[in-house]
PDB file of C-alpha atoms in Angstrom:
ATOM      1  CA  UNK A   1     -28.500 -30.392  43.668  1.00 58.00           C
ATOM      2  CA  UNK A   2     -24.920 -30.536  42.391  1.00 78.00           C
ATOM      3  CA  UNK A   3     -26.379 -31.509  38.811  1.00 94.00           C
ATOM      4  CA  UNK A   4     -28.949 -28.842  38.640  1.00 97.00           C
ATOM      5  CA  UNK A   5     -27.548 -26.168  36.607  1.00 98.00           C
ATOM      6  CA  UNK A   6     -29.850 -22.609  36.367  1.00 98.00           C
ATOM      7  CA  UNK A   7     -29.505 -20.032  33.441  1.00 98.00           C
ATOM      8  CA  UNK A   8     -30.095 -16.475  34.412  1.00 98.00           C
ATOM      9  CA  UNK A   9     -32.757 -13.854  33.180  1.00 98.00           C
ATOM     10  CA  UNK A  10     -31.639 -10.765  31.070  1.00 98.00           C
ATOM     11  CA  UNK A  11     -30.627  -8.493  32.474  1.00 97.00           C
ATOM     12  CA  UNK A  12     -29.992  -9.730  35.484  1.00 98.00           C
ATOM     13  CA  UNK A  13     -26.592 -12.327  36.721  1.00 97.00           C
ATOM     14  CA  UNK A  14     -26.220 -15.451  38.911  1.00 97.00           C
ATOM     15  CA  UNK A  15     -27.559 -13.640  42.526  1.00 97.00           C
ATOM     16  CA  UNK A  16     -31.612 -14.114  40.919  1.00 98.00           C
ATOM     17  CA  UNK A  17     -31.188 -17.943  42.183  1.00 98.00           C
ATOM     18  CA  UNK A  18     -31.507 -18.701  45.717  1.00 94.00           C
ATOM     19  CA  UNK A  19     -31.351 -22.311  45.117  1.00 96.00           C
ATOM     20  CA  UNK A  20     -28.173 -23.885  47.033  1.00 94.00           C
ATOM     21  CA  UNK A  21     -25.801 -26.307  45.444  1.00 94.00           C
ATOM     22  CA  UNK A  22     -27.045 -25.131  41.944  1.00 97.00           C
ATOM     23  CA  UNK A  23     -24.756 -24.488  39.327  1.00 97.00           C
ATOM     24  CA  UNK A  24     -25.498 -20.551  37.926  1.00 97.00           C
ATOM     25  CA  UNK A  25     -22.767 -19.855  35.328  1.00 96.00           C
ATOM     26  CA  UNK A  26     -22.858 -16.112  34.348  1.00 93.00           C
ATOM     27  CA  UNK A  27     -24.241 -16.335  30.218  1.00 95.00           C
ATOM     28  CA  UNK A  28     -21.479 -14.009  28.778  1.00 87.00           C
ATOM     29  CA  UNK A  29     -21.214 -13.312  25.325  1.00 83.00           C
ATOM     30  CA  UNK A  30     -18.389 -12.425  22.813  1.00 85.00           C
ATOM     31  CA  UNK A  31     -17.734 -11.858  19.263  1.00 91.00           C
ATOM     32  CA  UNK A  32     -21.083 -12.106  17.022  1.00 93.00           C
ATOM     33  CA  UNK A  33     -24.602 -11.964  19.297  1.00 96.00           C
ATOM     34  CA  UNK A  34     -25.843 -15.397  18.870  1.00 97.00           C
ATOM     35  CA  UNK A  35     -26.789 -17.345  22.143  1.00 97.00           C
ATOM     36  CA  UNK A  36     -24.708 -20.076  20.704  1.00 96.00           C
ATOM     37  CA  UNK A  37     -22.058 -18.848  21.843  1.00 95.00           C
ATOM     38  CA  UNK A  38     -23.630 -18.604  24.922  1.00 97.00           C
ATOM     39  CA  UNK A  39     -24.645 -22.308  24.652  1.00 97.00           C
ATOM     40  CA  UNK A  40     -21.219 -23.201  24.122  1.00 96.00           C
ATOM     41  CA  UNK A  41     -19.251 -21.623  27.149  1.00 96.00           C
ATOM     42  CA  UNK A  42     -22.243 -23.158  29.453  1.00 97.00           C
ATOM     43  CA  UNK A  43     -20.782 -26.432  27.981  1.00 97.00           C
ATOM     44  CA  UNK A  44     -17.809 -25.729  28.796  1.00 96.00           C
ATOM     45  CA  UNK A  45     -18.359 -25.102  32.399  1.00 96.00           C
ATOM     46  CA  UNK A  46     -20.381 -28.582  32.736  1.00 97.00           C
ATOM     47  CA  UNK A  47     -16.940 -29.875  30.894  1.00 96.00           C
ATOM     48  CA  UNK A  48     -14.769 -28.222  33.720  1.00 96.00           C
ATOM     49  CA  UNK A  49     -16.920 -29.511  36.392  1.00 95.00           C
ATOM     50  CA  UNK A  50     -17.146 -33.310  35.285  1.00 95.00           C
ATOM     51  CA  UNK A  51     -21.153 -32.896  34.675  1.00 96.00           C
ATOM     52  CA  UNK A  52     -21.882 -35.387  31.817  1.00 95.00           C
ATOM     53  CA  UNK A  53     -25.655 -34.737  32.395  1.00 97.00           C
ATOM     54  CA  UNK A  54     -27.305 -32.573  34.236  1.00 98.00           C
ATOM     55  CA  UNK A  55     -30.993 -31.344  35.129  1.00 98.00           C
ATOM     56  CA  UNK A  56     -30.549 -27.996  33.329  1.00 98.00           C
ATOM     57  CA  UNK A  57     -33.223 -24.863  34.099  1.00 98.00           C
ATOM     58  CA  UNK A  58     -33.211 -21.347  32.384  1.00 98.00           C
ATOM     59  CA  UNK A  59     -35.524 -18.141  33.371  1.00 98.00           C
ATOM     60  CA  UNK A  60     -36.859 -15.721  30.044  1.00 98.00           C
ATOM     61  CA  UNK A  61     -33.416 -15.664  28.488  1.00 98.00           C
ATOM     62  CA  UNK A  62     -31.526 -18.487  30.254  1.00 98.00           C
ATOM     63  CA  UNK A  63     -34.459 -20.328  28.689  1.00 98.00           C
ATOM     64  CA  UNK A  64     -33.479 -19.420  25.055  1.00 98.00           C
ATOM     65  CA  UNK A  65     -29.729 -20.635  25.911  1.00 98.00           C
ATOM     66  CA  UNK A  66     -30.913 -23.850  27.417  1.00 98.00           C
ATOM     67  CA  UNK A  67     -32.784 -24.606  24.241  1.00 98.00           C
ATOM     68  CA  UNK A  68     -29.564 -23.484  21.979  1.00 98.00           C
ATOM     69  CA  UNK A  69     -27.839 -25.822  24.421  1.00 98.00           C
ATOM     70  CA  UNK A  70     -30.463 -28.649  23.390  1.00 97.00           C
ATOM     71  CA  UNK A  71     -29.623 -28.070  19.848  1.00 96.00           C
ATOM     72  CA  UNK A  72     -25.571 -28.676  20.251  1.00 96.00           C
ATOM     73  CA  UNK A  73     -25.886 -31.717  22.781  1.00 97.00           C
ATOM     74  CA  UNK A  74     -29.198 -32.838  23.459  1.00 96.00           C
ATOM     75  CA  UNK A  75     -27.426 -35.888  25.224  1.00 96.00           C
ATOM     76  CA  UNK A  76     -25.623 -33.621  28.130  1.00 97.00           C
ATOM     77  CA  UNK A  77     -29.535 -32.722  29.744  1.00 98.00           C
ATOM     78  CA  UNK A  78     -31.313 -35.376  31.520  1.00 97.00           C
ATOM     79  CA  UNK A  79     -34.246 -32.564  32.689  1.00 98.00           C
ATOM     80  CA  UNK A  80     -35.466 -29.323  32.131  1.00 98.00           C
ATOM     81  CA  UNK A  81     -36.911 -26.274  34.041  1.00 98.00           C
ATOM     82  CA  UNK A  82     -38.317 -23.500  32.125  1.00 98.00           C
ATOM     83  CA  UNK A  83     -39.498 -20.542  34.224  1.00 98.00           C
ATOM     84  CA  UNK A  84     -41.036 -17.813  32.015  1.00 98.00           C
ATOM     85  CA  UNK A  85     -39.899 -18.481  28.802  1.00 98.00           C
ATOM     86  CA  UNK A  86     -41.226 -19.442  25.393  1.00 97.00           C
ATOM     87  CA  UNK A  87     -40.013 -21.167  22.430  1.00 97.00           C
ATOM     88  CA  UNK A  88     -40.903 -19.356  19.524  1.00 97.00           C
ATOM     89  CA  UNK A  89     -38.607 -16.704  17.985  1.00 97.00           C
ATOM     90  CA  UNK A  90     -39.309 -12.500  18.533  1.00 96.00           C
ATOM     91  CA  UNK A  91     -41.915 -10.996  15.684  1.00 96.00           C
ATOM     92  CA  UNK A  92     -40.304  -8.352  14.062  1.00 96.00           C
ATOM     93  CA  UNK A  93     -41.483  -5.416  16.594  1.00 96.00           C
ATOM     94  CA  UNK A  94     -39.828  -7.369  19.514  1.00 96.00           C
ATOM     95  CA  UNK A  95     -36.939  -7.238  17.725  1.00 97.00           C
ATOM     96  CA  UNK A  96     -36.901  -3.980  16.724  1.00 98.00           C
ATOM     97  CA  UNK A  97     -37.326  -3.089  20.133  1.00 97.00           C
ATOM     98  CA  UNK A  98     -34.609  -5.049  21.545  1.00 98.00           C
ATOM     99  CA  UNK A  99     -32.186  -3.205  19.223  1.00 98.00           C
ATOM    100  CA  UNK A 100     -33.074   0.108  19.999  1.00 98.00           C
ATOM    101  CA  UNK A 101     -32.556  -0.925  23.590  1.00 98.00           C
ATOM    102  CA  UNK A 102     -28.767  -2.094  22.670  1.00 98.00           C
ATOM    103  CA  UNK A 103     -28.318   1.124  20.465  1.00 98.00           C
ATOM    104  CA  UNK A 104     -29.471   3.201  23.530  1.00 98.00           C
ATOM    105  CA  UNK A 105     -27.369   1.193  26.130  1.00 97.00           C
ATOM    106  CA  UNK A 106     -24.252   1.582  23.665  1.00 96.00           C
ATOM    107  CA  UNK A 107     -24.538   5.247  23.836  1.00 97.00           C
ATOM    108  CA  UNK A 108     -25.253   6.550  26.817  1.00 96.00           C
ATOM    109  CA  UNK A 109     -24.388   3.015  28.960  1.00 96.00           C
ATOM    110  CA  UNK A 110     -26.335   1.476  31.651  1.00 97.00           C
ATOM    111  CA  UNK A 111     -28.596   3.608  33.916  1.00 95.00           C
ATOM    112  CA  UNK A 112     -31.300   4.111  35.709  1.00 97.00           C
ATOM    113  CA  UNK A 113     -33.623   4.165  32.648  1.00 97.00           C
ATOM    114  CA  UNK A 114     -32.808   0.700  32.031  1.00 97.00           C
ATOM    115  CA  UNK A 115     -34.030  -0.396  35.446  1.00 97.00           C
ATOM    116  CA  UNK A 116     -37.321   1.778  34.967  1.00 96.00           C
ATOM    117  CA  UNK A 117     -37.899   0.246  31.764  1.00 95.00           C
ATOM    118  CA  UNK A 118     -37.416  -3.291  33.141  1.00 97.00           C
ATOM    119  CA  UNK A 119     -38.725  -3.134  36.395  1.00 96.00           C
ATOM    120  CA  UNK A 120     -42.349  -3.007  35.823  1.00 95.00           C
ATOM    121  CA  UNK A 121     -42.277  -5.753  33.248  1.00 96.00           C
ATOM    122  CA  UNK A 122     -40.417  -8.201  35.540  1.00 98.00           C
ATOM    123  CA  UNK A 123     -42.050  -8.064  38.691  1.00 97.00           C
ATOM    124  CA  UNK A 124     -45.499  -8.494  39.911  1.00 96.00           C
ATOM    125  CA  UNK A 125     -47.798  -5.927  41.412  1.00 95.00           C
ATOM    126  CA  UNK A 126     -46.944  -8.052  45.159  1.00 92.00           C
ATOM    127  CA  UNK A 127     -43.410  -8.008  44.924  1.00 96.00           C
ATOM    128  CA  UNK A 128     -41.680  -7.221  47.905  1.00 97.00           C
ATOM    129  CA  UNK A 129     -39.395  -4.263  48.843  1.00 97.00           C
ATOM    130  CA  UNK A 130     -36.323  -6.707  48.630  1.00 97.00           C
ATOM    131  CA  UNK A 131     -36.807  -8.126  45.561  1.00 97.00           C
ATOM    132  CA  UNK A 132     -37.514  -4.856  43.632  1.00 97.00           C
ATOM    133  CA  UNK A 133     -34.141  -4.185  45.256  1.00 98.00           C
ATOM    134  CA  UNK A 134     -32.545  -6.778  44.508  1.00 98.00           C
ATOM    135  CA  UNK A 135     -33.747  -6.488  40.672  1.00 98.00           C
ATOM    136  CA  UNK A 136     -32.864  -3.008  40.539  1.00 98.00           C
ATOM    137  CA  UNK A 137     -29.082  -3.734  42.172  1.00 98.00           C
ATOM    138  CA  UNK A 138     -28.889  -6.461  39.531  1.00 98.00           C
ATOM    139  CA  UNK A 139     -29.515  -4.331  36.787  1.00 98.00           C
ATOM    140  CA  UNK A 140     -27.508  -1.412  37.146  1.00 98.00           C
ATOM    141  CA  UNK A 141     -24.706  -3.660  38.146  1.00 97.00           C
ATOM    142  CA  UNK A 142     -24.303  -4.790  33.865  1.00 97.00           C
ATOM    143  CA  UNK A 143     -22.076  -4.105  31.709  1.00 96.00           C
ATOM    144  CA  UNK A 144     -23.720  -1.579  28.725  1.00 97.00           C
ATOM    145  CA  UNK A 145     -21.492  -4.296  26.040  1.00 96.00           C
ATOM    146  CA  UNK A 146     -23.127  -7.266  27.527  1.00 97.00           C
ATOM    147  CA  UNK A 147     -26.442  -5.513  27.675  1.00 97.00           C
ATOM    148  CA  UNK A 148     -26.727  -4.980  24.136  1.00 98.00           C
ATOM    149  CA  UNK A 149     -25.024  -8.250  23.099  1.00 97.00           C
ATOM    150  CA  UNK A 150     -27.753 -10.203  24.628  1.00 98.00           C
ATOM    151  CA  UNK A 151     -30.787  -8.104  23.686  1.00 98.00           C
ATOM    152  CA  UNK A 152     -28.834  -8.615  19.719  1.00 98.00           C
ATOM    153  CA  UNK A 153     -28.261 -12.497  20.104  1.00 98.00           C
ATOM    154  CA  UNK A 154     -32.284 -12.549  21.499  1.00 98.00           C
ATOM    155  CA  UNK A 155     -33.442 -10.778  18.340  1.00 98.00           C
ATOM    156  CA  UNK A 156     -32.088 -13.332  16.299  1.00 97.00           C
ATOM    157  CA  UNK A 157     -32.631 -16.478  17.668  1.00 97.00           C
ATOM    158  CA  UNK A 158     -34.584 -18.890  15.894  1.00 97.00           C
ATOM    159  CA  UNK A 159     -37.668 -20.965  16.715  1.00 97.00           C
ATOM    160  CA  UNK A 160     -37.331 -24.127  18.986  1.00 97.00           C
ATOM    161  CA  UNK A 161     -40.271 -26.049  18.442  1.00 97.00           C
ATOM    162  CA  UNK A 162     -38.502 -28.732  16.323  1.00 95.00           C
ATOM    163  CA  UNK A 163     -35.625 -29.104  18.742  1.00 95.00           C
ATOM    164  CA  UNK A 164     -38.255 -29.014  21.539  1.00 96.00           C
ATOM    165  CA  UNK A 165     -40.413 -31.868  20.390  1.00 95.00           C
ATOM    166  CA  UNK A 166     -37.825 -34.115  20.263  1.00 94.00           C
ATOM    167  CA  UNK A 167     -36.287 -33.716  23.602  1.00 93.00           C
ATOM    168  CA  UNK A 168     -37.267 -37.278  25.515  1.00 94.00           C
ATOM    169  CA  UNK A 169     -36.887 -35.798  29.222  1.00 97.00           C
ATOM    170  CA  UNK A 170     -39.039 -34.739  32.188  1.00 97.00           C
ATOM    171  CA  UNK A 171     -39.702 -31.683  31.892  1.00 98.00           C
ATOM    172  CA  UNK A 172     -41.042 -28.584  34.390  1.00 98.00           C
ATOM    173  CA  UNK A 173     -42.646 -25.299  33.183  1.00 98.00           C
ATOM    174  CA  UNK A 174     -43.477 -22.564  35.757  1.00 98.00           C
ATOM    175  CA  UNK A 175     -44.814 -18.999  35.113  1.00 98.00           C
ATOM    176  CA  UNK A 176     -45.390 -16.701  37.321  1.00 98.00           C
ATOM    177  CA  UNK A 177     -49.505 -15.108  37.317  1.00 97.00           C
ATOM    178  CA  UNK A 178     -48.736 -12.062  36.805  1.00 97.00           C
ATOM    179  CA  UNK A 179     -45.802 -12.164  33.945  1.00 97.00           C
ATOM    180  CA  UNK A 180     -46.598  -9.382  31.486  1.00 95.00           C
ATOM    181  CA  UNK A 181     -43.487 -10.621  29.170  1.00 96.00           C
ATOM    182  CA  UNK A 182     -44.450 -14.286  28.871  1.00 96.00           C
ATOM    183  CA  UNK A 183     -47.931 -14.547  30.201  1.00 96.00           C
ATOM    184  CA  UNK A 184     -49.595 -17.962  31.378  1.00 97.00           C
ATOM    185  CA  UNK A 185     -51.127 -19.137  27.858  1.00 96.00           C
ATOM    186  CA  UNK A 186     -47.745 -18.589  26.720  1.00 96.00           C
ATOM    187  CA  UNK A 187     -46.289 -21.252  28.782  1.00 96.00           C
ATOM    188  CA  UNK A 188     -49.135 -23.410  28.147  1.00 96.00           C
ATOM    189  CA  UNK A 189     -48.196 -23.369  24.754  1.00 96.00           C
ATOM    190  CA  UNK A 190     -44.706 -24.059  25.331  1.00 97.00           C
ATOM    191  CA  UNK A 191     -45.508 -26.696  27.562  1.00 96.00           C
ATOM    192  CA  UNK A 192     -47.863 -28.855  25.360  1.00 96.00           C
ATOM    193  CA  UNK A 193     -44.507 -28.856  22.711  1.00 96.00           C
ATOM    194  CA  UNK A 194     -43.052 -30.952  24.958  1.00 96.00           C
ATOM    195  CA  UNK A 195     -43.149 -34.428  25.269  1.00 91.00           C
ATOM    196  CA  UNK A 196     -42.715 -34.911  29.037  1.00 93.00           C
ATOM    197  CA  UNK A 197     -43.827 -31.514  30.506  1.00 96.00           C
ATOM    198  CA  UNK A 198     -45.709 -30.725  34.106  1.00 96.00           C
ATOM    199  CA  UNK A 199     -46.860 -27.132  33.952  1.00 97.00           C
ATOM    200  CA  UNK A 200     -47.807 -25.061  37.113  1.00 97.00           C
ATOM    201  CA  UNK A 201     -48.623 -21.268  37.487  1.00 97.00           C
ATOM    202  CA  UNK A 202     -47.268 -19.581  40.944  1.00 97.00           C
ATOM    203  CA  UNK A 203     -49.587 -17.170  42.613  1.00 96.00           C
ATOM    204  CA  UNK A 204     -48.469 -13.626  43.187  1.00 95.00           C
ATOM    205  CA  UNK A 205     -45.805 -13.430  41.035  1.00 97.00           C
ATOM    206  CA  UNK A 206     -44.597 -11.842  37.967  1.00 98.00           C
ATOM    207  CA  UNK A 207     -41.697 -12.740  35.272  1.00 98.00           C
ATOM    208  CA  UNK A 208     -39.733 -13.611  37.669  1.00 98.00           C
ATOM    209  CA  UNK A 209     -40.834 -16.355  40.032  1.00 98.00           C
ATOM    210  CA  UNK A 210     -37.233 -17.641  41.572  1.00 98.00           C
ATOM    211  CA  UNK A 211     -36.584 -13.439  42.879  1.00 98.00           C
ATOM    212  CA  UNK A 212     -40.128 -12.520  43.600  1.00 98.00           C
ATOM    213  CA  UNK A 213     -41.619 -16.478  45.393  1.00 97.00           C
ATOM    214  CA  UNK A 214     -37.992 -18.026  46.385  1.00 97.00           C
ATOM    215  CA  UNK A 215     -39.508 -20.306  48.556  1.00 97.00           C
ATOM    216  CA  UNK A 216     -42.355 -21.758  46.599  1.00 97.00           C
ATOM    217  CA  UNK A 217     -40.002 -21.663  43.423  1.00 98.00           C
ATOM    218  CA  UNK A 218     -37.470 -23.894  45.281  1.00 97.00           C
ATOM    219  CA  UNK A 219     -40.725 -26.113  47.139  1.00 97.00           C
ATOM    220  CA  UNK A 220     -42.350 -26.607  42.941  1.00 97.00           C
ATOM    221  CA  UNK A 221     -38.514 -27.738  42.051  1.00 97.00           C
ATOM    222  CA  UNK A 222     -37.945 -29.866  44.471  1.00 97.00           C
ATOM    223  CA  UNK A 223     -41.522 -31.536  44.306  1.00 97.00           C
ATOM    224  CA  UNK A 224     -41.017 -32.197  40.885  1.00 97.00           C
ATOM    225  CA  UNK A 225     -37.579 -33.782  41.051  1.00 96.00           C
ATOM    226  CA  UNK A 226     -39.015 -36.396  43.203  1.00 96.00           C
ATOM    227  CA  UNK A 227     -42.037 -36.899  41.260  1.00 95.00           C
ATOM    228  CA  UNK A 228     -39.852 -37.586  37.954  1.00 95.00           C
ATOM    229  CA  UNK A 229     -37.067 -39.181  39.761  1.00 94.00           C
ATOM    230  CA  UNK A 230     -34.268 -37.129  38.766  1.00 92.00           C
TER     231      UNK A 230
END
């Protein structure tokens, strides 16, 4: 899978994909909060490695880069994996909310009370000791800066249903039953925008499907690679 390349969740890293030979950049951000930026330095990783197209997947947040990726070089992707994700911008609560979250990490950095806000919105009622570890480890392993620059460059980013519907690629969308943050008929949606889309729900699982099902997340992947021939 040397031309699969994965995007991470927020606000996680690299260690929720248990996928060998996969590309998992880390989605650092600098300057203004705008994923692309974010966009951008994935680029230029794909540029470092020789990758002139690639089968490119993104979970919640690594979602919204892959599509800001879409809009700067459409030509560079030759599939796509959405795993709990959506294409339509934040209303203005969500927002809101994300800002007060990068306020609060800004001042008093990041803690526990990050991971106890998260946690029950990214995992399903099944998940296992280890992952609920592993989420937890991931979490209070960020840096407060990068925190808040991602939850700022969410807030802002802009619809994708034009840059969507014109994306002529296979295309997988998987969500897990239980996610509370982009629920089922949210990835329906998403998955009717596109033109070339196979959509699949896995069981027992929340918002994050490649940490919580490893297994059947890598089985659904590699299943649909064959299918589609890439």
């Amino acid at each position: 899978m040397d031309d699969l390349v994965l995007l991470h969740a927020f606000p996680l890293d690299e260690r929720m994909w248990d996928v060998p030979g996969a590309l998992t950049p880390s989605l650092r951000g600098h300057g203004e909060p705008d994923l692309d930026t974010v966009a951008a330095g994935v680029l230029g990783v794909l540029d470092e490695r020789g990758l002139d197209r690639v089968v490119l997947g993104g979970c919640s947040m690594g979602g919204y880069v892959a599509m800001a990726l879409l809009r700067r070089a459409p030509d560079r992707v030759k599939g796509l994996v959405f795993v709990d994700t959506k294409h339509t911008a934040d209303a203005p609560e969500a927002a809101a909310n994300r800002h007060a979250m990068a306020d609060r990490a800004e001042r008093e950095g990041v803690g526990e009370w990050l991971a106890d806000a998260m946690l029950p919105n990214l995992l399903g009622p099944d998940a296992s000791d280890t992952a609920r570890a592993l989420v937890r480890t991931m979490i209070l392993d960020q840096r407060a800066e990068d925190v808040a620059w991602w939850q700022r460059a969410m807030a802002k980013r802009p619809d994708s249903t034009d840059v969507l519907e014109s994306v002529n690629v296979p295309s997988l969308v998987l969500v897990g039953e239980h996610d509370k943050l982009t629920p089922p008929d949210v990835a329906a949606k998403l998955a009717v925008t596109l033109m070339h889309s196979t959509s699949e729900r896995i069981e027992d699982a929340g918002h994050l499907p490649p940490v919580e099902r490893p297994d059947e997340f890598r089985m659904r992947l590699e299943r649909w690679r064959e299918q589609v021939g890439i």
